[in-house]
Coordinates of C-alpha atoms and ligand atoms in Angstrom, one line a residue:
M1 CA 39.4 97.7 106.1
Q2 CA 42.4 98.4 103.8
K3 CA 45.5 96.4 104.5
A4 CA 48.5 98.6 105.6
L5 CA 51.3 98.9 102.9
A6 CA 54.1 96.4 103.4
T7 CA 57.3 97.8 105.0
M8 CA 60.6 97.7 103.2
Q9 CA 61.7 94.9 105.6
E10 CA 58.6 92.8 104.7
L11 CA 59.2 93.3 101.0
L12 CA 62.9 92.3 101.2
T13 CA 62.1 89.4 103.5
E14 CA 59.6 88.1 101.0
K15 CA 62.1 88.3 98.2
I16 CA 64.7 86.5 100.3
R17 CA 62.3 83.8 101.4
T18 CA 61.2 83.1 97.8
H19 CA 64.8 83.3 96.5
T20 CA 63.7 86.0 94.1
A21 CA 66.1 88.6 95.7
K22 CA 68.9 89.6 93.3
I23 CA 72.2 89.2 95.1
G24 CA 75.5 91.0 94.4
V25 CA 79.0 90.3 95.6
I26 CA 81.6 93.0 95.3
G27 CA 85.1 91.6 95.2
L28 CA 85.5 88.1 93.7
G29 CA 88.5 86.7 95.4
Y30 CA 89.1 83.9 97.9
V31 CA 86.1 85.1 99.9
G32 CA 83.8 86.7 97.4
L33 CA 83.7 84.0 94.7
P34 CA 82.9 81.0 97.0
L35 CA 80.2 83.1 98.6
A36 CA 78.7 84.1 95.2
V37 CA 78.7 80.4 94.3
E38 CA 76.9 79.4 97.5
F39 CA 74.1 81.9 96.8
A40 CA 73.9 80.6 93.3
N41 CA 73.8 77.0 94.7
A42 CA 70.8 78.1 96.7
G43 CA 69.0 79.2 93.5
F44 CA 69.5 83.0 93.8
S45 CA 70.4 85.1 90.8
V46 CA 73.9 86.4 91.7
T47 CA 76.0 89.2 90.1
G48 CA 79.6 89.4 91.0
I49 CA 81.3 92.8 90.6
D50 CA 85.1 93.2 90.4
I51 CA 87.4 95.8 89.1
Q52 CA 89.6 93.2 87.5
S53 CA 88.2 92.6 84.0
S54 CA 90.3 89.5 83.6
R55 CA 88.5 87.8 86.6
V56 CA 85.1 89.0 85.3
A57 CA 85.8 87.5 81.9
E58 CA 87.0 84.2 83.4
I59 CA 83.8 83.8 85.4
N60 CA 81.6 84.7 82.5
S61 CA 83.3 82.1 80.3
G62 CA 82.7 79.5 83.0
C63 CA 86.2 79.3 84.5
S64 CA 87.5 79.5 88.0
Y65 CA 90.7 81.1 89.3
I66 CA 90.1 80.1 92.9
Q67 CA 91.4 76.7 93.8
D68 CA 88.4 75.9 96.1
V69 CA 85.8 76.7 93.5
P70 CA 85.5 74.1 90.8
A71 CA 85.3 75.5 87.3
D72 CA 82.4 73.1 86.5
T73 CA 80.3 74.7 89.2
V74 CA 81.0 78.1 87.9
R75 CA 80.2 77.0 84.3
Q76 CA 76.9 75.4 85.3
H77 CA 75.7 78.5 87.2
V78 CA 76.8 80.8 84.4
E79 CA 75.0 78.6 81.8
S80 CA 71.8 78.4 83.9
G81 CA 71.8 82.2 84.4
H82 CA 72.4 82.0 88.2
L83 CA 75.8 83.7 88.1
R84 CA 77.3 86.5 86.1
A85 CA 80.1 88.9 86.6
T86 CA 80.7 92.5 85.6
T87 CA 82.9 95.5 86.2
D88 CA 79.9 97.8 85.8
F89 CA 78.8 99.0 89.3
S90 CA 75.5 100.4 87.9
V91 CA 74.0 96.9 88.2
I92 CA 73.7 97.7 91.9
A93 CA 70.6 99.7 91.1
E94 CA 68.9 96.4 90.2
L95 CA 70.2 94.4 93.2
D96 CA 68.4 93.7 96.5
S97 CA 71.5 93.0 98.4
V98 CA 75.3 93.4 98.1
N99 CA 78.1 91.7 100.1
I100 CA 81.4 93.6 100.1
A101 CA 84.5 91.3 100.1
V102 CA 87.3 93.5 99.0
P103 CA 90.9 93.4 100.4
T104 CA 91.9 95.2 103.7
P105 CA 95.7 95.4 103.7
L106 CA 97.8 97.1 106.3
R107 CA 100.0 100.1 105.4
K108 CA 103.7 99.8 106.1
S109 CA 103.1 101.7 109.3
K110 CA 100.6 98.9 110.3
D111 CA 97.7 101.3 109.9
P112 CA 94.6 99.8 108.3
D113 CA 94.2 100.7 104.6
M114 CA 90.5 101.3 104.1
S115 CA 90.8 102.5 100.5
F116 CA 89.3 99.3 99.0
I117 CA 86.3 99.3 101.3
V118 CA 85.7 103.0 100.8
A119 CA 86.0 102.7 97.0
A120 CA 83.5 99.8 97.0
T121 CA 81.1 101.6 99.4
E122 CA 81.2 104.8 97.2
Q123 CA 79.8 102.7 94.4
V124 CA 77.1 101.3 96.6
V125 CA 76.2 104.8 97.7
K126 CA 75.7 105.9 94.1
Y127 CA 73.2 103.1 93.4
L128 CA 71.6 102.6 96.9
H129 CA 67.9 102.4 96.7
P130 CA 65.0 101.8 99.1
G131 CA 64.8 98.2 100.4
M132 CA 68.4 97.3 99.8
L133 CA 70.7 95.3 102.1
T134 CA 74.4 95.9 102.3
I135 CA 76.7 93.5 104.2
L136 CA 80.4 94.2 104.7
E137 CA 82.5 91.0 104.9
S138 CA 86.0 92.4 104.7
T139 CA 87.9 92.0 107.9
T140 CA 88.3 95.3 109.6
Y141 CA 88.6 97.2 112.9
P142 CA 85.6 97.3 115.2
G143 CA 83.4 100.3 114.4
T144 CA 84.1 100.4 110.7
T145 CA 80.5 99.6 109.6
E146 CA 78.9 102.1 111.9
E147 CA 81.5 104.8 111.8
L148 CA 82.6 104.6 108.2
L149 CA 80.0 102.9 106.1
L150 CA 76.8 104.1 107.8
P151 CA 77.4 107.8 107.3
M152 CA 78.3 107.3 103.7
L153 CA 75.1 105.3 103.0
E154 CA 73.0 107.7 104.9
Q155 CA 74.1 110.6 102.6
G156 CA 71.1 109.8 100.2
G157 CA 68.6 110.5 103.0
L158 CA 67.3 106.9 103.4
E159 CA 66.8 105.7 107.0
V160 CA 68.8 102.7 108.2
G161 CA 66.7 99.8 109.6
K162 CA 63.6 101.0 107.7
E163 CA 64.5 102.0 104.2
F164 CA 67.9 100.3 103.8
F165 CA 69.7 97.7 105.9
L166 CA 73.3 97.4 106.9
C167 CA 75.2 94.5 108.5
F168 CA 78.7 93.2 109.1
S169 CA 79.4 89.5 108.8
P170 CA 83.0 88.2 109.2
E171 CA 84.3 85.8 106.7
R172 CA 85.9 82.7 108.2
V173 CA 86.8 80.8 105.0
D174 CA 89.9 78.7 105.3
P175 CA 91.3 78.2 101.7
G176 CA 92.3 74.6 101.1
N177 CA 90.2 73.2 104.0
L178 CA 88.4 70.2 102.6
H179 CA 86.0 69.8 105.5
F180 CA 84.9 73.3 106.3
R181 CA 83.8 75.3 103.3
T182 CA 81.8 78.5 103.0
H183 CA 78.4 76.6 103.4
N184 CA 79.2 74.7 106.6
I185 CA 81.2 77.4 108.5
P186 CA 78.8 79.1 110.9
K187 CA 78.1 82.6 109.8
V188 CA 78.1 85.4 112.4
V189 CA 76.1 88.5 111.4
G190 CA 75.4 91.7 113.3
G191 CA 73.3 94.6 112.0
I192 CA 73.1 98.3 112.8
T193 CA 69.5 97.8 114.0
P194 CA 67.6 94.6 114.9
A195 CA 65.8 94.8 111.6
C196 CA 69.1 94.8 109.8
T197 CA 70.3 91.7 111.7
E198 CA 67.1 89.9 110.9
V199 CA 67.3 90.4 107.1
G200 CA 71.0 89.7 107.1
A201 CA 70.6 86.5 109.0
L202 CA 67.6 85.5 106.9
L203 CA 69.7 86.0 103.7
Y204 CA 72.6 83.8 104.9
S205 CA 70.3 81.1 106.3
Q206 CA 69.0 80.5 102.7
A207 CA 72.4 79.4 101.6
L208 CA 74.5 78.5 104.6
D209 CA 74.1 75.7 107.2
R210 CA 74.2 77.8 110.4
V211 CA 73.8 81.5 111.1
V212 CA 74.8 83.2 114.4
P213 CA 73.1 86.6 114.9
V214 CA 74.8 89.0 117.2
S215 CA 73.6 92.3 118.7
S216 CA 75.6 94.8 116.7
T217 CA 78.0 95.3 113.8
S218 CA 80.9 96.1 116.2
V219 CA 80.4 92.7 118.0
A220 CA 80.5 90.9 114.6
E221 CA 83.7 92.8 113.7
M222 CA 85.3 92.0 117.0
V223 CA 84.4 88.3 116.7
K224 CA 86.7 88.0 113.7
L225 CA 89.5 89.9 115.4
L226 CA 89.2 87.8 118.5
E227 CA 89.4 84.6 116.5
N228 CA 92.4 85.7 114.5
T229 CA 94.2 87.3 117.4
F230 CA 93.7 84.2 119.5
R231 CA 95.4 82.2 116.7
M232 CA 98.2 84.7 116.2
I233 CA 99.0 84.9 119.9
N234 CA 99.0 81.1 120.4
I235 CA 101.3 80.7 117.4
G236 CA 103.5 83.3 119.0
L237 CA 103.5 81.3 122.2
V238 CA 104.6 78.1 120.6
N239 CA 107.1 79.9 118.4
E240 CA 108.7 81.3 121.6
M241 CA 108.5 77.7 123.1
A242 CA 110.3 76.4 120.0
M243 CA 113.2 79.0 120.6
M244 CA 113.3 78.0 124.3
C245 CA 113.3 74.3 123.5
E246 CA 116.1 74.7 121.0
R247 CA 118.3 76.3 123.7
M248 CA 117.4 73.5 126.2
G249 CA 117.8 70.7 123.7
V250 CA 114.1 69.7 124.0
N251 CA 112.0 68.5 121.0
V252 CA 109.1 71.1 121.0
W253 CA 107.0 68.9 118.7
E254 CA 107.1 66.0 121.0
V255 CA 106.1 68.4 123.9
I256 CA 103.1 69.7 122.0
D257 CA 101.9 66.3 120.9
A258 CA 102.1 65.0 124.5
A259 CA 100.4 68.1 125.9
A260 CA 97.6 67.7 123.3
T261 CA 96.6 64.4 124.9
K262 CA 95.1 66.4 127.8
P263 CA 91.4 66.1 127.1
F264 CA 90.4 69.5 128.4
G265 CA 91.9 73.0 128.7
F266 CA 94.5 72.6 126.0
M267 CA 94.5 73.1 122.3
P268 CA 97.6 72.4 120.2
F269 CA 99.2 75.1 118.1
Y270 CA 102.4 74.4 116.2
P271 CA 105.5 76.5 115.6
G272 CA 106.6 77.3 112.1
P273 CA 108.7 79.5 109.8
G274 CA 106.5 82.6 110.5
L275 CA 103.0 83.8 109.8
G276 CA 101.6 84.1 106.3
G277 CA 98.5 84.8 104.4
H278 CA 96.1 87.7 104.2
C279 CA 94.6 87.2 107.7
I280 CA 96.6 86.1 110.7
P281 CA 99.6 88.4 110.2
I282 CA 97.4 91.4 109.4
D283 CA 94.0 91.3 111.2
P284 CA 95.2 91.6 114.8
F285 CA 96.9 94.9 113.9
Y286 CA 93.5 96.4 113.1
L287 CA 92.5 95.7 116.6
S288 CA 95.8 97.1 117.9
W289 CA 95.4 100.3 115.9
K290 CA 91.8 100.8 117.1
S291 CA 92.6 100.0 120.7
K292 CA 95.5 102.5 120.7
Q293 CA 92.9 105.1 119.7
A294 CA 90.9 104.0 122.7
G295 CA 93.9 104.5 124.9
I296 CA 94.7 100.8 125.4
E297 CA 97.9 99.3 124.2
A298 CA 97.4 95.8 122.7
R299 CA 100.4 94.3 124.3
F300 CA 99.7 90.6 123.6
I301 CA 99.4 91.5 119.9
E302 CA 102.5 93.5 119.7
L303 CA 104.5 90.8 121.5
A304 CA 103.2 87.9 119.5
G305 CA 103.8 90.0 116.3
N306 CA 107.4 90.5 117.4
I307 CA 108.0 86.9 118.2
N308 CA 106.4 85.6 115.0
G309 CA 108.4 88.1 113.0
Q310 CA 111.6 86.6 114.3
M311 CA 110.9 83.1 112.9
P312 CA 112.3 83.6 109.4
R313 CA 115.6 84.7 110.9
F314 CA 115.4 81.8 113.4
V315 CA 115.1 79.4 110.5
V316 CA 118.0 81.0 108.6
D317 CA 120.1 80.7 111.7
K318 CA 119.3 77.0 111.9
V319 CA 120.4 76.6 108.3
Q320 CA 123.6 78.5 109.0
T321 CA 124.4 76.4 112.0
A322 CA 123.5 73.1 110.2
L323 CA 125.8 74.1 107.3
N324 CA 128.6 75.1 109.7
N325 CA 128.3 71.8 111.5
Q326 CA 129.1 70.2 108.1
G327 CA 132.0 72.6 107.6
K328 CA 130.3 74.6 104.9
P329 CA 129.9 78.3 104.7
M330 CA 126.6 79.9 103.8
L331 CA 128.3 82.1 101.2
G332 CA 128.0 80.4 97.8
S333 CA 126.1 77.4 99.1
H334 CA 123.0 76.1 97.2
I335 CA 119.9 76.2 99.3
H336 CA 116.7 74.6 97.9
I337 CA 113.4 75.8 99.4
A338 CA 110.6 73.1 99.4
G339 CA 107.3 75.0 99.4
V340 CA 106.8 78.8 99.2
A341 CA 103.0 79.1 99.6
Y342 CA 102.1 80.4 103.0
K343 CA 100.4 77.1 104.0
R344 CA 100.0 73.5 102.9
D345 CA 98.3 72.7 99.6
I346 CA 97.2 76.2 98.6
D347 CA 98.4 78.6 95.8
D348 CA 98.6 81.8 98.0
L349 CA 101.9 83.5 98.4
R350 CA 100.7 86.6 100.2
E351 CA 102.8 87.4 103.3
S352 CA 104.5 84.0 103.0
P353 CA 107.5 83.6 105.4
A354 CA 109.2 81.8 102.5
L355 CA 109.8 85.1 100.9
D356 CA 111.6 86.5 104.0
I357 CA 113.6 83.4 104.3
I358 CA 114.7 83.5 100.7
L359 CA 115.7 87.2 101.1
L360 CA 117.7 86.6 104.3
L361 CA 119.5 83.6 102.7
K362 CA 120.3 85.6 99.6
Q363 CA 121.7 88.4 101.8
K364 CA 124.0 85.9 103.3
G365 CA 125.3 84.9 99.8
A366 CA 123.4 81.7 99.3
R367 CA 122.1 80.6 95.8
I368 CA 118.4 79.8 96.0
T369 CA 116.2 77.4 94.0
Y370 CA 112.7 76.4 95.0
T371 CA 109.9 73.9 94.3
D372 CA 106.2 74.6 94.8
P373 CA 103.6 72.7 92.8
Y374 CA 101.1 75.6 93.4
I375 CA 103.4 78.5 92.7
P376 CA 105.1 78.1 89.3
S377 CA 107.1 81.4 89.6
L378 CA 107.6 84.3 91.8
R379 CA 109.3 87.7 91.8
L380 CA 111.3 89.0 94.8
N381 CA 112.9 92.4 94.8
G382 CA 112.9 92.4 91.0
D383 CA 114.4 89.0 90.6
G384 CA 112.3 86.2 89.0
L385 CA 112.5 82.6 90.2
S386 CA 110.7 79.5 88.7
S387 CA 109.8 76.3 90.5
V388 CA 112.2 73.5 89.6
S389 CA 112.3 69.7 90.3
L390 CA 112.5 68.8 94.0
E391 CA 114.1 65.5 93.3
E392 CA 116.9 66.9 91.1
N393 CA 117.7 69.9 93.3
A394 CA 117.5 68.1 96.6
A395 CA 120.2 65.7 95.4
V396 CA 122.6 68.6 94.6
A397 CA 121.7 71.3 97.1
D398 CA 123.8 71.9 100.2
C399 CA 120.6 72.1 102.2
V400 CA 116.9 71.8 101.6
V401 CA 114.7 74.0 103.7
L402 CA 111.2 72.6 104.0
V403 CA 109.1 75.7 104.4
T404 CA 105.6 74.5 103.3
D405 CA 104.6 70.9 103.9
H406 CA 102.6 70.3 100.7
N407 CA 101.1 66.8 100.5
A408 CA 102.3 66.5 96.9
F409 CA 106.0 66.2 98.1
D410 CA 107.6 62.8 98.1
Y411 CA 109.1 62.9 101.6
A412 CA 110.6 59.5 101.5
S413 CA 112.5 60.3 98.4
L414 CA 113.5 63.7 99.8
V415 CA 115.0 62.1 102.9
D416 CA 116.8 59.6 100.6
N417 CA 118.2 62.2 98.2
A418 CA 119.0 65.3 100.3
R419 CA 122.3 65.9 102.0
L420 CA 120.8 68.1 104.7
I421 CA 117.2 69.1 105.5
V422 CA 115.9 71.9 107.8
D423 CA 112.3 70.9 108.5
T424 CA 110.3 73.9 109.7
R425 CA 106.9 72.0 109.8
N426 CA 107.8 68.7 111.4
A427 CA 106.7 67.1 108.1
L428 CA 109.5 64.5 108.5
K429 CA 108.3 63.5 112.0
S430 CA 108.3 59.8 111.1
Y431 CA 111.8 59.8 109.7
Q432 CA 114.9 59.5 111.8
S433 CA 118.1 60.7 110.2
S434 CA 121.1 62.7 111.2
K435 CA 120.6 64.9 108.1
I436 CA 117.2 66.2 109.4
V437 CA 117.3 69.3 111.5
R438 CA 113.9 70.2 113.1
L439 CA 112.7 73.6 114.1
Ligands
NAD1 N1 91.6 84.8 102.0 C1 91.2 84.4 103.2 O1 91.5 83.3 103.6 C2 90.2 85.3 104.0 C3 89.6 84.7 105.1 C4 88.7 85.4 105.9 C5 88.6 86.8 105.6 N2 89.3 87.4 104.6 C6 89.0 88.8 104.4 O2 88.2 89.0 103.3 C7 88.5 90.1 102.5 C8 88.8 89.7 101.1 O3 89.9 88.9 101.0 P1 90.3 87.9 99.8 O4 91.3 87.0 100.3 O5 89.0 87.4 99.2 O6 90.9 89.0 98.8 P2 91.3 88.8 97.3 O7 92.4 89.7 97.0 O8 91.4 87.3 97.0 O9 90.0 89.3 96.5 C9 89.6 90.6 96.6 C10 88.9 91.0 95.2 O10 88.4 92.3 95.4 C11 88.6 93.0 94.1 N3 88.5 94.4 94.4 C12 89.4 95.2 95.0 N4 88.9 96.5 95.1 C13 87.6 96.4 94.6 C14 86.6 97.4 94.4 N5 86.7 98.6 94.8 N6 85.5 96.9 93.8 C15 85.3 95.7 93.4 N7 86.2 94.7 93.6 C16 87.4 95.1 94.1 C17 89.9 92.5 93.7 O11 90.1 92.7 92.3 C18 89.9 91.0 94.1 O12 89.3 90.2 93.0 C19 89.7 90.7 103.2 O13 89.3 91.7 104.1 C20 90.3 89.6 104.0 O14 91.0 90.0 105.1 C21 90.1 86.6 103.8

């Protein structure tokens, strides 16, 4: 009896299991490049596709522009032929799977900007072929994969779950985290059909430690939004606590540390100068936008967004009060900002609260300098600033505002040198001095 012809799923499964599947990653940023490297580490042939020719050239010459990805690793994979990059989307015709990891910003109106996802998907549509797997990794509103990507990919007449496969898998990478990297962060994946989930999960399981299959793309999309909304709301809660504690003369940091000794039912979150980065300040608004369409107002998200948005002004008010207590006006004073990246030990300035703090201080007539070992220069409303010595400026500034608690800073010398410090991160917890004002 003649053996039945293998299905598309069986063919793709075989290629994945034998690591002969050709993998593509569209968008080689903080998410895409580490993922491409993990697939290359697992022995796959990986092609990264990006619209920035400078990034493509860097990868092909064995360099890395992402802090968490060592240049040596990129170079070894490029030399061994496991990794290459291109701006030419026609390579998709030769690939067995593509992961899309392009940006998903918010418009000023807090509506999701889907243009990057749509542009990348249009390219996939052009070169989609039988047996191909597409996985969206960009954070987005629940329903995107099924409502936006699926109809685009179905235009060619192929049937999902049989002739092509489509999944969503949220990316949980935490830039700068030394313990959890792409390979050991559990990977949630949901497909349009069970066959899609199976091939998506199989692919990730070849390169990553743990895969968590879920029943649909919408569940997978919602998982990411729950995680980031949970964080945003809890940060909003402790930021509001910080404002209350200030009024009541209570040290909020001590309160949180003591509460965190409870062995169950409590998880510490810490106040700060405001939310930053490409995820926490943005992602919950995808959910809020979508839930508004479903007739439900996302009240927790709006409230936390409002409270978190007040933090840069709260910090500036602290600076103003601290200067006034020393008999100095803000107008004409020299304020030195220690750290402008949105979080410790990383080189990412996106949505950083330091930018709002600098603008507010400038509006009040302060003269600003800054130090950040990871951000050599920045532009703000057309003005350029360059990072300068912390030691020299702390000694002469009227106030140092510690916005980002980089490990590279010499805190002992800062406390010795500075006249006044507003510490927004409790980085100076172990120092007692009347010149330190805590958030
Ligand atoms: N950065 C993080 O910590 C993080 C964590 C989890 C999830 N995410 C999500 O992952 C997605 C990607 O974020 P990121 O931080 O890697 O962004 P990024 O800006 O670092 O990288 C995106 C890359 O995509 C490229 N690109 C843009 N449009 C393209 C197109 N049409 N075709 C090909 N390439 C294109 C850009 O040139 C850039 O290199 C976003 O949805 C983000 O919310 C980010």
